[in-house]
């Protein structure tokens, strides 16, 4: 299985340009159509800017974790320390390498990090219309909290009424 050779490291400021290209390609670019994280039919514009990535890397309670195979970055996720919870977002796997258990390996690492930091829960938000993604997280122990919020207005939604649904998993 490909995911057996995955190691992890925290991104640093030298990874900003790579992450900018990688995340936008995984979520909004034409290459994203090869995978199942594709959002361009729902949301327009960039997924994230280089400035937002750099800001996250420089904050004490935020980081980007990179999944690496050999010398190639094959996935990433943003982590945010929220006290007794660890929030994660922008989990992405190279669209050409999806269905190789890399995403599952990233989720395992998120759990390992959360437990090592004595977190009680892991939290995420997902676009409420993404049934296949919601089902994926439910199979991994996440449950809807019943809480949702309007999709951020700075990202141009192509479908009116998009919501970000909160999901959590107790460790």
Tab-separated table of C-alpha atoms in Angstrom:
chain	number	residue	atom	x	y	z
A	1	UNK	CA	0.000	0.000	0.000
A	2	UNK	CA	1.420	3.377	-1.021
A	3	UNK	CA	0.557	5.138	2.241
A	4	UNK	CA	2.962	2.937	4.223
A	5	UNK	CA	5.891	5.113	3.089
A	6	UNK	CA	4.441	8.407	4.349
A	7	UNK	CA	6.297	10.588	6.831
A	8	UNK	CA	5.212	13.940	8.224
A	9	UNK	CA	6.823	17.293	8.835
A	10	UNK	CA	5.622	20.782	9.676
A	11	UNK	CA	5.659	23.283	6.835
A	12	UNK	CA	7.895	26.297	7.130
A	13	UNK	CA	7.950	29.617	5.345
A	14	UNK	CA	9.878	28.033	2.453
A	15	UNK	CA	6.823	25.850	1.702
A	16	UNK	CA	4.385	28.761	1.164
A	17	UNK	CA	4.549	28.861	-2.639
A	18	UNK	CA	4.278	25.095	-2.915
A	19	UNK	CA	1.266	25.014	-0.571
A	20	UNK	CA	-0.400	27.840	-2.461
A	21	UNK	CA	-0.170	25.908	-5.729
A	22	UNK	CA	-0.932	22.514	-4.147
A	23	UNK	CA	-4.037	23.587	-2.190
A	24	UNK	CA	-5.567	25.627	-4.980
A	25	UNK	CA	-4.967	22.784	-7.454
A	26	UNK	CA	-6.453	20.223	-5.054
A	27	UNK	CA	-9.616	22.206	-4.299
A	28	UNK	CA	-10.295	24.592	-7.151
A	29	UNK	CA	-8.040	23.821	-10.092
A	30	UNK	CA	-8.807	21.703	-13.138
A	31	UNK	CA	-6.528	18.984	-11.770
A	32	UNK	CA	-8.864	18.725	-8.764
A	33	UNK	CA	-11.454	17.140	-11.065
A	34	UNK	CA	-9.240	14.044	-10.981
A	35	UNK	CA	-9.948	13.680	-7.259
A	36	UNK	CA	-12.961	14.096	-5.019
A	37	UNK	CA	-12.058	17.263	-3.085
A	38	UNK	CA	-13.078	19.371	-6.076
A	39	UNK	CA	-15.026	22.493	-5.015
A	40	UNK	CA	-15.034	24.674	-8.145
A	41	UNK	CA	-18.646	23.818	-8.949
A	42	UNK	CA	-19.617	25.185	-5.519
A	43	UNK	CA	-17.164	28.010	-4.850
A	44	UNK	CA	-15.142	30.330	-7.083
A	45	UNK	CA	-11.843	32.079	-6.587
A	46	UNK	CA	-8.747	30.903	-4.787
A	47	UNK	CA	-8.967	28.434	-1.894
A	48	UNK	CA	-6.167	30.244	-0.063
A	49	UNK	CA	-3.593	32.960	-0.704
A	50	UNK	CA	0.159	32.850	-0.042
A	51	UNK	CA	-0.339	35.514	2.632
A	52	UNK	CA	-2.912	33.379	4.462
A	53	UNK	CA	-0.585	30.370	4.366
A	54	UNK	CA	2.372	32.395	5.666
A	55	UNK	CA	0.189	33.882	8.409
A	56	UNK	CA	-0.911	30.422	9.508
A	57	UNK	CA	2.655	29.061	9.535
A	58	UNK	CA	3.855	32.000	11.621
A	59	UNK	CA	1.126	31.751	14.280
A	60	UNK	CA	2.006	29.876	17.457
A	61	UNK	CA	-1.249	27.887	17.563
A	62	UNK	CA	-1.470	27.048	13.841
A	63	UNK	CA	0.557	24.950	11.444
A	64	UNK	CA	0.467	23.094	8.174
A	65	UNK	CA	1.436	19.452	8.384
A	66	UNK	CA	2.927	17.961	5.226
A	67	UNK	CA	2.631	14.301	4.217
A	68	UNK	CA	5.818	13.315	2.420
A	69	UNK	CA	6.726	10.264	0.370
A	70	UNK	CA	10.421	10.175	-0.464
A	71	UNK	CA	11.117	13.783	-1.391
A	72	UNK	CA	7.610	14.507	-2.711
A	73	UNK	CA	4.846	16.239	-0.751
A	74	UNK	CA	1.710	14.167	-1.396
A	75	UNK	CA	-0.695	15.746	1.087
A	76	UNK	CA	-1.182	18.406	3.710
A	77	UNK	CA	-3.519	19.645	6.404
A	78	UNK	CA	-3.868	22.829	8.435
A	79	UNK	CA	-3.960	22.301	12.213
A	80	UNK	CA	-5.213	24.820	14.785
A	81	UNK	CA	-4.859	24.414	18.549
A	82	UNK	CA	-8.221	25.327	20.103
A	83	UNK	CA	-7.616	24.472	23.737
A	84	UNK	CA	-9.111	21.039	24.411
A	85	UNK	CA	-9.815	20.526	20.680
A	86	UNK	CA	-7.614	20.246	17.615
A	87	UNK	CA	-9.211	21.775	14.529
A	88	UNK	CA	-8.119	20.673	11.109
A	89	UNK	CA	-8.911	22.104	7.719
A	90	UNK	CA	-7.690	22.161	4.153
A	91	UNK	CA	-6.798	18.496	4.222
A	92	UNK	CA	-5.623	17.717	0.716
A	93	UNK	CA	-4.050	14.859	-1.180
A	94	UNK	CA	-2.520	15.181	-4.623
A	95	UNK	CA	-5.566	14.475	-6.845
A	96	UNK	CA	-3.509	12.041	-8.939
A	97	UNK	CA	-2.688	10.060	-5.794
A	98	UNK	CA	-6.095	9.832	-4.154
A	99	UNK	CA	-7.567	6.436	-3.254
A	100	UNK	CA	-4.187	5.262	-1.997
A	101	UNK	CA	-5.031	5.685	1.719
A	102	UNK	CA	-2.931	8.861	2.036
A	103	UNK	CA	-5.902	10.812	3.419
A	104	UNK	CA	-6.548	8.073	5.971
A	105	UNK	CA	-2.883	8.208	6.996
A	106	UNK	CA	-3.149	11.990	7.451
A	107	UNK	CA	-6.245	11.518	9.643
A	108	UNK	CA	-4.368	8.949	11.739
A	109	UNK	CA	-1.545	11.450	12.214
A	110	UNK	CA	-4.041	14.164	13.219
A	111	UNK	CA	-5.429	11.809	15.879
A	112	UNK	CA	-1.907	10.923	17.065
A	113	UNK	CA	-0.987	14.613	17.384
A	114	UNK	CA	-4.264	15.429	19.165
A	115	UNK	CA	-3.750	12.621	21.675
A	116	UNK	CA	-0.114	13.620	22.267
A	117	UNK	CA	-1.355	17.146	23.028
A	118	UNK	CA	-4.010	15.762	25.410
A	119	UNK	CA	-6.887	17.012	23.247
A	120	UNK	CA	-10.397	15.761	23.996
A	121	UNK	CA	-11.775	16.137	20.465
A	122	UNK	CA	-10.839	16.705	16.846
A	123	UNK	CA	-13.001	19.192	14.934
A	124	UNK	CA	-13.578	20.173	11.295
A	125	UNK	CA	-16.100	21.943	9.102
A	126	UNK	CA	-17.342	20.729	5.735
A	127	UNK	CA	-19.617	22.219	3.090
A	128	UNK	CA	-23.041	20.830	3.964
A	129	UNK	CA	-23.805	19.654	0.404
A	130	UNK	CA	-20.708	17.414	0.231
A	131	UNK	CA	-22.505	14.165	1.121
A	132	UNK	CA	-19.623	11.917	0.025
A	133	UNK	CA	-17.168	13.858	2.169
A	134	UNK	CA	-19.491	13.874	5.171
A	135	UNK	CA	-19.920	10.093	4.814
A	136	UNK	CA	-16.122	9.686	4.615
A	137	UNK	CA	-15.674	11.485	7.934
A	138	UNK	CA	-18.586	9.645	9.548
A	139	UNK	CA	-16.906	6.325	8.678
A	140	UNK	CA	-13.892	7.623	10.586
A	141	UNK	CA	-15.820	8.419	13.766
A	142	UNK	CA	-16.863	12.028	13.182
A	143	UNK	CA	-20.419	13.160	13.891
A	144	UNK	CA	-22.302	16.311	13.033
A	145	UNK	CA	-22.680	18.597	16.026
A	146	UNK	CA	-25.810	20.150	14.544
A	147	UNK	CA	-23.974	23.471	14.335
A	148	UNK	CA	-23.362	25.252	11.056
A	149	UNK	CA	-22.461	28.709	9.841
A	150	UNK	CA	-22.908	30.620	6.624
A	151	UNK	CA	-20.211	30.074	4.050
A	152	UNK	CA	-17.675	32.940	4.340
A	153	UNK	CA	-18.629	35.830	2.084
A	154	UNK	CA	-15.026	36.471	1.024
A	155	UNK	CA	-15.200	33.260	-1.014
A	156	UNK	CA	-17.712	33.568	-3.867
A	157	UNK	CA	-20.254	30.764	-3.432
A	158	UNK	CA	-21.815	29.620	-6.705
A	159	UNK	CA	-24.794	28.082	-4.929
A	160	UNK	CA	-26.931	30.240	-2.621
A	161	UNK	CA	-27.218	29.144	0.978
A	162	UNK	CA	-23.984	27.175	1.330
A	163	UNK	CA	-23.214	26.313	4.938
A	164	UNK	CA	-20.179	25.021	6.765
A	165	UNK	CA	-21.300	22.085	8.889
A	166	UNK	CA	-19.318	21.303	12.033
A	167	UNK	CA	-18.210	17.746	12.739
A	168	UNK	CA	-16.323	16.409	15.766
A	169	UNK	CA	-14.775	13.199	16.968
A	170	UNK	CA	-14.143	12.449	20.617
A	171	UNK	CA	-10.775	10.855	21.287
